[in-house]
XYZ file of C-alpha atoms in Angstrom:
661
model
C -9.098 -32.051 3.595
C -8.808 -34.683 5.912
C -6.731 -37.838 5.835
C -8.067 -41.419 6.654
C -6.566 -44.194 7.503
C -4.626 -46.053 4.517
C -5.142 -43.081 2.306
C -3.347 -41.597 -0.356
C -3.195 -37.820 -1.050
C -1.815 -36.248 -4.155
C 0.090 -32.977 -3.627
C 0.889 -30.262 -6.040
C 4.270 -29.654 -6.381
C 6.170 -26.332 -7.263
C 7.104 -27.606 -10.764
C 4.014 -29.083 -11.853
C 4.663 -32.684 -10.605
C 2.643 -34.516 -7.873
C 3.605 -35.989 -4.227
C 2.177 -38.501 -2.854
C 1.145 -38.565 0.966
C 0.621 -42.146 2.177
C -0.715 -42.361 5.907
C -1.140 -45.291 8.421
C -2.278 -43.111 11.285
C -3.688 -39.418 11.080
C -0.713 -38.268 9.183
C 0.920 -37.778 5.968
C 3.930 -39.340 4.302
C 5.243 -37.779 0.878
C 6.422 -39.998 -1.876
C 8.814 -38.171 -4.411
C 8.252 -37.640 -8.247
C 9.972 -34.585 -8.437
C 13.315 -33.123 -9.074
C 15.515 -32.179 -6.394
C 17.617 -29.037 -6.533
C 20.981 -28.260 -5.505
C 21.240 -25.277 -2.876
C 23.269 -22.621 -4.745
C 26.234 -20.827 -3.102
C 26.197 -17.018 -3.593
C 28.245 -15.088 -6.233
C 31.821 -15.228 -4.718
C 32.795 -11.529 -3.282
C 35.942 -10.503 -1.652
C 35.996 -9.525 1.762
C 36.158 -5.524 0.831
C 33.277 -6.156 -1.347
C 31.217 -7.695 1.312
C 32.348 -4.892 3.756
C 31.162 -2.087 1.577
C 28.232 -3.658 1.009
C 27.404 -4.226 4.478
C 28.361 -0.693 5.717
C 26.267 0.934 2.832
C 23.355 -1.192 3.893
C 23.724 0.026 7.269
C 24.431 3.616 6.899
C 22.971 4.389 3.311
C 19.783 2.206 3.394
C 18.213 5.111 1.310
C 21.392 5.372 -1.082
C 21.725 9.318 -1.109
C 23.886 9.539 -3.866
C 21.864 7.560 -6.661
C 21.012 11.396 -7.799
C 24.397 12.305 -8.561
C 24.783 9.341 -11.250
C 24.923 10.332 -14.866
C 25.227 14.103 -13.869
C 27.393 16.836 -15.029
C 29.475 18.672 -12.749
C 27.463 21.713 -12.719
C 24.290 19.339 -11.685
C 26.080 17.584 -8.890
C 26.914 21.247 -7.566
C 23.447 22.112 -7.214
C 22.248 18.804 -6.117
C 24.872 18.985 -3.582
C 23.367 22.683 -2.460
C 19.785 21.269 -2.633
C 20.680 18.326 -0.392
C 22.627 19.999 2.156
C 20.265 23.420 2.004
C 16.651 22.101 1.211
C 15.336 25.624 0.305
C 17.312 25.593 -2.655
C 14.673 22.832 -4.108
C 11.751 24.997 -3.550
C 12.926 28.601 -3.595
C 13.115 28.688 -7.319
C 9.319 27.512 -7.548
C 8.137 29.925 -4.661
C 5.344 32.216 -5.923
C 2.711 34.961 -4.121
C 0.091 31.983 -3.839
C 2.443 30.202 -1.595
C 3.715 33.285 0.270
C -0.121 33.985 1.166
C -0.707 30.714 2.645
C 2.616 30.404 4.493
C 1.783 34.192 5.774
C -1.671 32.827 7.464
C 0.171 29.901 8.828
C 3.131 31.557 10.101
C 1.128 34.383 11.631
C -1.231 31.969 13.178
C 1.471 29.534 14.592
C 3.330 32.957 15.945
C -0.065 33.461 18.025
C 0.545 30.189 19.808
C 4.140 30.200 19.861
C 4.381 33.681 21.940
C 2.761 32.632 24.800
C 3.901 28.734 24.522
C 7.353 30.410 24.540
C 7.332 32.076 27.551
C 5.676 29.405 29.392
C 7.961 26.520 28.669
C 10.940 28.674 29.617
C 9.292 29.160 33.180
C 8.572 25.356 32.837
C 12.413 24.896 32.477
C 12.824 27.665 34.996
C 14.556 30.035 32.691
C 13.897 33.657 32.305
C 10.350 33.762 30.278
C 12.525 36.006 27.650
C 14.291 33.031 26.809
C 11.379 31.449 25.390
C 10.846 34.168 22.912
C 14.549 34.110 21.996
C 14.119 30.384 21.026
C 11.207 31.117 18.977
C 13.380 33.488 16.938
C 16.533 31.969 15.572
C 16.007 28.090 15.479
C 12.858 28.644 13.180
C 14.951 30.624 10.655
C 17.766 28.290 10.926
C 15.797 25.217 10.264
C 13.812 27.254 7.471
C 17.462 26.911 5.807
C 18.347 23.403 6.461
C 15.047 21.351 7.532
C 13.356 19.081 4.803
C 9.718 19.195 6.584
C 7.351 21.877 5.317
C 4.972 21.631 7.897
C 7.502 21.677 11.238
C 6.709 24.535 13.814
C 10.001 24.700 15.176
C 10.437 26.248 18.846
C 10.566 25.034 22.569
C 8.627 22.026 23.717
C 6.978 20.903 27.134
C 8.876 17.456 27.795
C 12.656 18.794 26.894
C 11.826 21.934 29.027
C 10.382 19.605 31.770
C 13.530 17.400 31.300
C 16.044 20.182 31.389
C 14.589 21.948 34.422
C 14.289 18.795 36.562
C 17.834 17.730 35.869
C 19.676 20.939 36.491
C 17.665 21.867 39.554
C 18.520 18.442 40.847
C 22.437 20.033 41.458
C 22.018 23.671 41.082
C 19.176 26.024 42.489
C 18.199 28.556 39.795
C 17.217 30.686 42.848
C 20.166 31.034 44.463
C 22.620 30.694 41.273
C 20.882 32.144 38.339
C 23.995 33.053 36.585
C 25.359 29.494 36.816
C 21.732 27.857 36.148
C 21.673 29.636 33.063
C 25.522 28.747 31.803
C 24.310 25.093 32.324
C 21.199 25.541 30.453
C 23.082 26.741 27.467
C 26.077 24.722 27.638
C 23.305 21.897 27.650
C 21.867 23.051 24.614
C 24.885 23.232 22.792
C 25.825 19.420 23.551
C 22.499 18.374 22.597
C 22.772 20.134 19.624
C 26.295 18.531 18.751
C 24.909 14.982 19.717
C 22.076 15.562 17.303
C 23.969 16.874 14.537
C 26.565 14.469 15.095
C 24.137 11.505 14.780
C 23.087 13.315 11.201
C 26.325 13.741 9.566
C 27.509 10.018 11.140
C 24.096 8.736 9.932
C 23.543 6.787 12.986
C 19.822 7.602 13.489
C 18.955 4.310 14.187
C 20.183 5.001 17.712
C 17.250 6.576 18.383
C 14.867 3.855 17.685
C 16.068 2.450 20.769
C 13.320 4.552 22.241
C 10.192 2.248 21.217
C 6.991 3.734 20.672
C 5.390 1.921 23.733
C 7.877 3.315 25.901
C 7.264 6.700 24.517
C 3.730 6.596 24.958
C 4.136 5.804 29.041
C 7.134 8.610 29.345
C 5.096 11.325 27.549
C 2.109 10.526 29.430
C 3.736 10.355 32.928
C 5.730 13.388 32.016
C 2.490 15.331 31.090
C 0.867 14.467 34.822
C 4.252 15.763 36.509
C 4.105 18.991 34.366
C 0.389 19.560 35.062
C 0.608 18.924 38.737
C 3.627 21.404 38.917
C 1.379 24.193 37.644
C -0.392 23.648 40.851
C 1.830 25.983 42.611
C 0.401 28.787 39.874
C -2.817 27.702 39.813
C -3.322 27.528 43.462
C -0.948 30.770 44.181
C 1.618 28.836 46.221
C 4.679 30.541 47.150
C 6.661 27.945 49.100
C 6.624 24.529 46.648
C 8.553 21.618 46.457
C 11.520 21.522 43.750
C 11.304 17.755 43.249
C 9.362 16.152 40.186
C 8.028 12.845 41.739
C 4.351 12.963 41.958
C 4.343 11.885 45.723
C 6.306 14.975 47.233
C 4.408 17.342 44.826
C 0.875 16.207 45.989
C 2.134 16.456 49.612
C 3.769 20.063 48.752
C -0.033 21.023 47.435
C -1.885 19.910 50.411
C 0.764 20.792 52.963
C 0.556 24.613 52.005
C -3.241 25.039 51.946
C -2.767 28.152 54.377
C -0.942 29.859 50.762
C -3.784 28.832 48.502
C -5.278 31.906 46.891
C -8.937 32.182 45.598
C -7.742 34.910 43.146
C -5.324 32.681 41.569
C -7.713 29.580 41.710
C -10.500 31.473 40.061
C -8.513 33.277 37.312
C -6.791 30.149 36.772
C -9.304 27.642 35.980
C -11.418 30.280 34.216
C -8.723 30.285 31.514
C -8.171 26.420 32.021
C -11.714 25.900 31.314
C -11.555 28.243 28.502
C -8.485 26.867 27.110
C -9.342 23.233 27.006
C -13.010 24.350 25.920
C -11.319 25.785 22.520
C -9.286 22.621 22.167
C -12.416 20.420 22.240
C -13.922 22.266 19.939
C -10.974 22.269 17.356
C -10.631 18.275 17.895
C -14.063 18.052 17.078
C -14.157 20.310 13.900
C -10.744 20.642 12.591
C -11.639 23.191 10.298
C -11.918 25.647 13.560
C -8.165 24.882 14.411
C -7.731 28.266 14.527
C -9.853 28.605 17.931
C -7.514 26.426 19.587
C -4.349 28.167 17.944
C -5.753 31.843 19.007
C -6.837 30.934 22.593
C -3.279 30.946 24.338
C -2.763 34.581 23.225
C -6.147 35.537 23.740
C -5.872 34.063 27.285
C -2.593 36.061 27.521
C -3.861 39.580 26.573
C -7.699 39.088 28.106
C -5.711 38.319 31.665
C -3.056 40.735 31.636
C -5.911 43.398 30.738
C -7.633 41.879 33.795
C -4.573 41.941 36.028
C -3.546 45.605 34.942
C -7.317 46.981 35.997
C -7.471 45.096 39.056
C -3.562 45.812 39.972
C -4.504 47.618 42.992
C -6.484 44.620 44.507
C -5.282 41.517 43.388
C -1.910 41.278 45.049
C -1.481 37.836 45.688
C -1.802 37.213 41.710
C 2.329 36.745 40.502
C 3.059 38.392 37.175
C 5.789 38.094 34.746
C 7.127 41.521 35.523
C 9.292 43.470 33.282
C 10.674 41.595 30.125
C 13.490 43.198 28.198
C 13.508 44.487 25.183
C 15.499 43.753 21.899
C 17.479 41.044 19.916
C 18.768 37.867 21.506
C 21.933 38.603 23.210
C 25.000 36.669 22.498
C 25.711 34.094 25.000
C 28.641 32.098 23.343
C 30.455 33.338 26.275
C 28.509 31.643 28.810
C 29.298 28.133 27.514
C 30.574 26.149 30.111
C 33.652 23.603 29.090
C 35.037 23.002 32.108
C 34.531 22.721 35.629
C 32.587 20.267 38.374
C 29.397 20.843 36.295
C 30.433 19.867 32.978
C 29.190 16.203 33.535
C 25.713 17.677 34.406
C 25.796 19.490 31.220
C 26.680 16.711 29.082
C 24.127 14.603 30.811
C 21.128 17.090 30.276
C 22.191 17.825 26.626
C 22.251 14.224 25.837
C 19.031 13.393 27.493
C 16.979 16.371 26.160
C 18.766 15.941 22.744
C 17.848 12.693 22.273
C 13.952 13.358 23.443
C 13.802 16.543 21.407
C 14.913 14.654 18.106
C 12.475 12.044 18.793
C 9.669 14.020 18.914
C 10.691 16.501 15.808
C 11.748 13.626 13.645
C 8.115 11.632 14.447
C 6.450 15.056 14.110
C 7.628 15.803 10.958
C 7.468 12.470 9.389
C 3.608 12.477 10.556
C 2.735 15.582 8.542
C 4.987 14.472 5.550
C 3.110 11.245 5.519
C -0.159 13.285 5.061
C 0.981 15.359 2.035
C 3.167 12.114 0.487
C 6.433 13.337 0.896
C 9.275 12.346 2.441
C 11.396 13.849 5.297
C 15.299 12.610 5.146
C 15.750 11.486 8.645
C 19.447 12.219 8.814
C 18.969 15.819 7.401
C 16.651 16.465 10.082
C 18.990 15.544 12.709
C 21.852 17.916 11.326
C 18.963 20.746 10.836
C 17.593 20.269 14.336
C 21.278 19.745 15.813
C 22.661 22.794 13.633
C 20.073 25.320 14.899
C 20.337 24.156 18.549
C 24.157 24.715 18.525
C 23.481 28.128 16.920
C 20.946 28.604 19.590
C 23.310 27.970 22.449
C 25.261 31.011 21.409
C 22.079 33.382 20.787
C 20.381 32.642 24.243
C 18.046 29.994 23.199
C 17.583 26.582 24.858
C 16.841 23.069 23.540
C 13.875 23.552 20.639
C 12.686 20.960 18.243
C 9.599 20.461 16.385
C 6.436 20.925 18.337
C 3.495 18.828 17.845
C 0.896 21.695 18.645
C 2.584 24.336 16.257
C 3.160 21.905 13.756
C -0.605 20.918 13.849
C -1.869 24.453 13.736
C 0.970 24.914 10.780
C -0.371 21.963 8.777
C -4.169 22.720 9.450
C -3.683 26.654 8.699
C -2.217 25.401 4.993
C 1.451 25.743 5.115
C 3.188 25.149 2.118
C 6.744 25.849 2.865
C 9.182 26.277 5.556
C 8.680 29.998 4.757
C 5.937 29.529 7.670
C 8.450 29.521 10.253
C 10.215 32.586 8.905
C 7.141 34.246 9.247
C 6.512 33.323 12.509
C 9.914 34.007 13.484
C 9.580 37.510 12.028
C 6.098 37.981 14.134
C 8.392 36.988 17.294
C 10.965 39.601 16.145
C 8.301 42.356 16.016
C 7.172 41.352 19.557
C 10.757 41.359 20.957
C 11.447 44.932 19.456
C 8.510 46.744 20.465
C 5.704 44.690 22.288
C 7.737 43.522 25.393
C 6.167 45.874 27.558
C 2.661 44.661 27.359
C 3.412 41.454 28.839
C 4.759 42.926 32.246
C 1.172 42.212 33.715
C 0.925 38.720 32.284
C -0.106 36.647 35.575
C 1.899 33.284 35.925
C -1.170 31.573 36.631
C -2.763 31.711 32.989
C 0.965 30.559 31.606
C 0.346 27.503 33.885
C -2.984 27.050 32.221
C -1.579 27.026 28.625
C 1.107 24.726 29.706
C -1.601 22.209 30.937
C -3.666 22.480 28.018
C -0.397 21.772 25.841
C 0.483 18.576 27.725
C -2.874 17.191 28.072
C -2.566 16.054 24.717
C 0.600 13.872 25.466
C -1.575 11.454 27.621
C -2.894 9.320 24.682
C -4.895 6.509 26.600
C -6.123 5.445 23.162
C -2.532 3.960 22.166
C -2.241 2.475 25.657
C -5.416 0.803 24.819
C -4.156 -0.565 21.581
C -0.964 -1.964 23.146
C -2.934 -3.923 26.028
C -4.765 -5.520 23.005
C -2.219 -6.267 20.571
C 1.098 -6.610 22.755
C 1.108 -7.253 26.588
C 4.880 -6.875 26.443
C 4.780 -3.768 25.135
C 1.850 -2.578 27.354
C 4.159 -3.604 30.390
C 7.072 -1.510 29.155
C 4.968 1.229 28.568
C 3.355 1.038 32.281
C 7.010 0.653 33.687
C 8.163 4.114 31.983
C 4.905 5.873 33.260
C 5.441 5.041 37.018
C 9.215 5.490 36.689
C 8.604 8.919 35.590
C 5.633 9.574 38.061
C 7.455 8.113 41.158
C 11.119 8.035 40.504
C 12.007 10.823 38.267
C 12.105 12.067 34.804
C 15.335 11.525 33.641
C 15.292 8.018 35.319
C 11.930 7.412 33.832
C 13.561 7.639 30.602
C 16.470 5.535 31.348
C 13.979 3.122 32.246
C 12.287 3.549 28.901
C 15.521 2.931 26.863
C 16.450 0.062 29.358
C 12.919 -1.559 28.794
C 13.441 -1.176 24.956
C 16.944 -2.562 24.771
C 15.469 -5.417 27.134
C 12.913 -6.451 24.805
C 15.317 -6.319 21.546
C 17.752 -8.753 23.761
C 14.912 -10.812 24.593
C 13.838 -11.296 21.127
C 17.316 -12.028 19.991
C 18.326 -14.506 22.511
C 15.000 -16.322 22.929
C 13.446 -16.887 19.208
C 10.468 -18.592 18.343
C 10.927 -22.121 17.164
C 7.893 -23.963 15.358
C 6.790 -26.960 14.388
C 5.822 -27.522 11.026
C 3.073 -29.620 8.991
C 2.099 -30.136 5.319
C -1.095 -28.337 4.236
C -2.892 -30.997 2.209
C -2.991 -30.433 -1.249
C -0.068 -28.387 -1.322
C 3.835 -28.330 -1.037
C 3.366 -25.658 1.716
C 4.668 -26.402 5.443
C 3.363 -24.292 8.153
C 3.149 -23.997 11.648
C 0.785 -26.610 13.219
C -0.878 -24.340 15.936
C -1.707 -21.686 13.499
C -3.263 -23.960 10.772
C -4.869 -26.900 12.132
C -5.070 -28.634 8.833
C -1.585 -29.029 8.475
C -0.644 -32.784 8.922
C 2.872 -34.121 10.709
C 4.820 -36.302 8.253
C 5.461 -39.702 10.020
C 9.042 -40.328 11.029
C 9.756 -36.604 10.471
C 9.853 -33.597 12.991
C 9.883 -30.382 11.032
C 11.665 -27.543 12.776
C 11.499 -23.720 11.672
C 13.701 -21.276 13.792
C 12.703 -17.250 13.346
C 15.578 -15.474 13.597
C 19.357 -15.446 13.171
C 21.473 -17.748 15.001
C 24.141 -15.917 17.091
C 26.308 -16.086 20.195
C 23.446 -14.942 22.186
C 20.845 -17.448 21.308
C 22.695 -20.799 20.011
C 22.738 -22.500 23.206
C 19.203 -21.666 23.511
C 18.224 -22.986 20.162
C 20.257 -25.993 20.828
C 18.438 -27.181 24.057
C 15.215 -26.146 22.389
C 15.924 -27.772 19.354
C 16.636 -31.250 21.647
C 13.244 -30.541 23.744
C 11.232 -30.602 20.726
C 12.608 -33.993 19.792
C 12.190 -35.551 22.981
C 8.442 -34.486 23.257
C 8.247 -35.927 19.523
C 9.732 -39.067 20.445
C 7.108 -39.206 23.776
C 4.299 -38.442 21.611
C 4.970 -40.760 18.962
C 5.294 -43.700 21.565
C 2.213 -42.964 23.291
C 0.180 -42.636 19.814
C 2.234 -45.727 18.891
C 3.215 -44.081 15.132
C 6.220 -44.345 13.247
C 9.673 -43.959 15.087
C 10.979 -40.741 14.282
C 14.108 -40.880 12.024
C 15.124 -37.331 10.656
C 14.639 -33.716 11.739
C 14.607 -30.886 9.105
C 15.312 -27.419 10.094
C 13.768 -24.916 7.834
C 16.281 -22.291 7.719
C 14.244 -19.820 5.779
C 13.855 -16.997 8.377
C 17.616 -17.488 9.653
C 18.997 -14.419 7.869
C 22.355 -14.486 9.431
C 24.598 -16.935 11.249
C 28.095 -16.725 13.270
C 30.584 -19.129 14.438
C 28.923 -19.737 17.572
C 25.475 -20.863 15.444
C 27.596 -23.039 13.215
C 29.043 -24.868 16.114
C 25.869 -25.161 17.677
C 24.548 -26.974 14.268
C 27.821 -29.229 14.155
C 27.021 -29.901 18.008
C 23.500 -30.402 17.624
C 24.028 -32.948 14.376
C 26.708 -34.990 16.501
C 24.352 -35.191 19.318
C 21.327 -36.627 17.077
C 23.708 -38.870 15.195
C 24.672 -40.797 18.404
C 20.476 -41.263 18.474
C 20.470 -42.602 14.796
C 18.480 -39.329 13.878
C 19.496 -37.497 11.158
C 19.579 -33.748 10.997
C 19.022 -32.147 7.683
C 19.053 -28.364 6.774
C 16.192 -26.694 3.971
C 16.645 -23.592 2.513
C 19.566 -21.937 4.117
C 19.668 -18.385 2.706
C 22.729 -16.738 0.614
C 24.882 -15.323 3.089
C 24.397 -18.363 5.822
C 25.178 -20.755 3.123
C 28.006 -19.336 2.274
C 29.433 -19.291 6.358
C 28.362 -22.973 6.499
C 30.574 -23.803 3.208
C 33.330 -21.892 4.306
C 33.358 -23.262 7.615
C 33.251 -27.135 5.877
C 30.358 -28.202 8.082
C 28.293 -29.053 4.942
C 30.804 -32.003 4.884
C 29.562 -33.692 7.826
C 26.067 -33.389 6.622
C 26.545 -35.631 3.615
C 24.695 -35.434 0.202
C 21.531 -35.430 1.627
C 21.757 -32.719 4.488
C 20.980 -29.449 2.514
C 17.989 -29.194 0.621
C 16.428 -26.372 -1.280
C 12.747 -26.846 0.378
C 11.174 -29.014 2.931
C 9.098 -30.552 0.325
C 12.238 -31.564 -1.355
C 13.634 -33.084 1.563
C 10.682 -34.846 2.858
C 10.239 -36.320 -0.842
C 14.095 -37.743 -1.472
C 14.631 -38.664 2.227
C 11.568 -40.629 1.928
C 12.370 -42.143 -1.227
C 15.667 -43.192 -0.009
C 14.122 -45.073 3.029
C 11.800 -46.711 0.735
C 14.688 -47.920 -1.342
C 16.315 -49.611 1.304
C 16.320 -53.540 1.545
């Protein structure tokens, strides 16, 4: 609907009355015929009540205690056990049909977990047997404490890479393997302590500082570094750099060309092609998930047989060698709690703890959404943390929920966490009886397995979506990606966190401010740039602030509002329109205000008053209105300083102007 010269439009109001807009230019002026509502204060509460409400919103948004209401003491005890140990929820209903499904999925992921465990341990520069140890104890503990039915627990590539790179910067795993092992177990202990503390204290929002955009870049960069590191095995290079940056890795690859082995090259790239082909088949046809799930173990068995048969001729192909048989030996005596390397263990544990926790919870929630059930983030933190603490005392290193293992578990038809128990049982049989079979397993095949596993972390489609939707998110993705590639994996993670925090600070300190106009025929006021049909109101400028008003943005908002006013006066003068008289501040989206924000409003009113301009507040929400009232700032605004809606403000003030002689 357009507005012509000297035309009057009727605008319907919320209460059924009408509002007239009179224009002598291409604008609209409401003439009120409506009831003006008083802005109410929220119900009065004591300081203790406010604090209690605020803390419950921060730490207990899911209200975990609601299930205990109106229950008997016995039921409360049972519900508490079910909350702490989710196995008590599904165990009473368990049957043979569920066991059959879990048996199939458990054995399927075991075929993937065994070769992956050995490979990831080598990626962390740890003895290969630790990968199997870490696929035995942690899954058993998670099956008791975890709330996800489909999470496949064990070592993961990114945490293994980060642990290996951080520890290797200070300690040589070849020159001092015992100290290196102590650091790995201690870092795992601190990772678990940090993770479980977040869950117990309900501080899970801390990991939200790793945004999806920065994680996409970080994972892609780490995947490329992991893949390039495997060139050592694929090419048969003996003297290889310990650095993780892309430049020294590539220099090392081409500098040691004389060490390249055609046997390793042929064997490695043959199995890499086989593994990538099976992965492609499973991606194209999800029903054939078992093809890619069985491929790693098949590769290990075939390559082991091949190397055994050619053991007298293939001297240049490095093999795993002897792996000890038996259960996890205790390692609590190897935990390192004092000495010059304690800070290194703490730092490594914190970084790997954050990464593994982020991956585990994200994977668990992904598959829970597909089956329409909920995963409790805080319980997951406690479960993952406690299994890592227990793991550090039983010769395990950092473990979490693996995406590849969980995807296979889900597609294989897992129904409960019993699939993890079945997998652990298969690993147990391997540890007790099958370890000699891995003696001739070539390292080159383990490298091919790692490359196949991490190539899925390069999500170019997500990066392209970031570019299309949010350029700032894409920039954050690029920064974390190149930070990992060219600086280091830990610093790349630091860059990712720093960019996420910077983005939050940017949004808080530089919030959006908009100029609103009236949608013809309605009482609605909206952004002039978004709605071209929206009309300016003569003598008014209506501004909206889309954030809380805090100390961090109060100065900026004052300067930006005054700039809006100056630009409006210049526009009015240039177009010979009605003189600006009133500024309406729509506070609908202002969810909170502090004392600095209140002082800013007070200062802004004084500045505008000196210029014969009226400042009016529209629709301040409950807690904002309460603070404005307690600060006595409303007294300075007068009777016509605060309104329930923008429409009522425009109508009432316009009416008072017409009533003046």
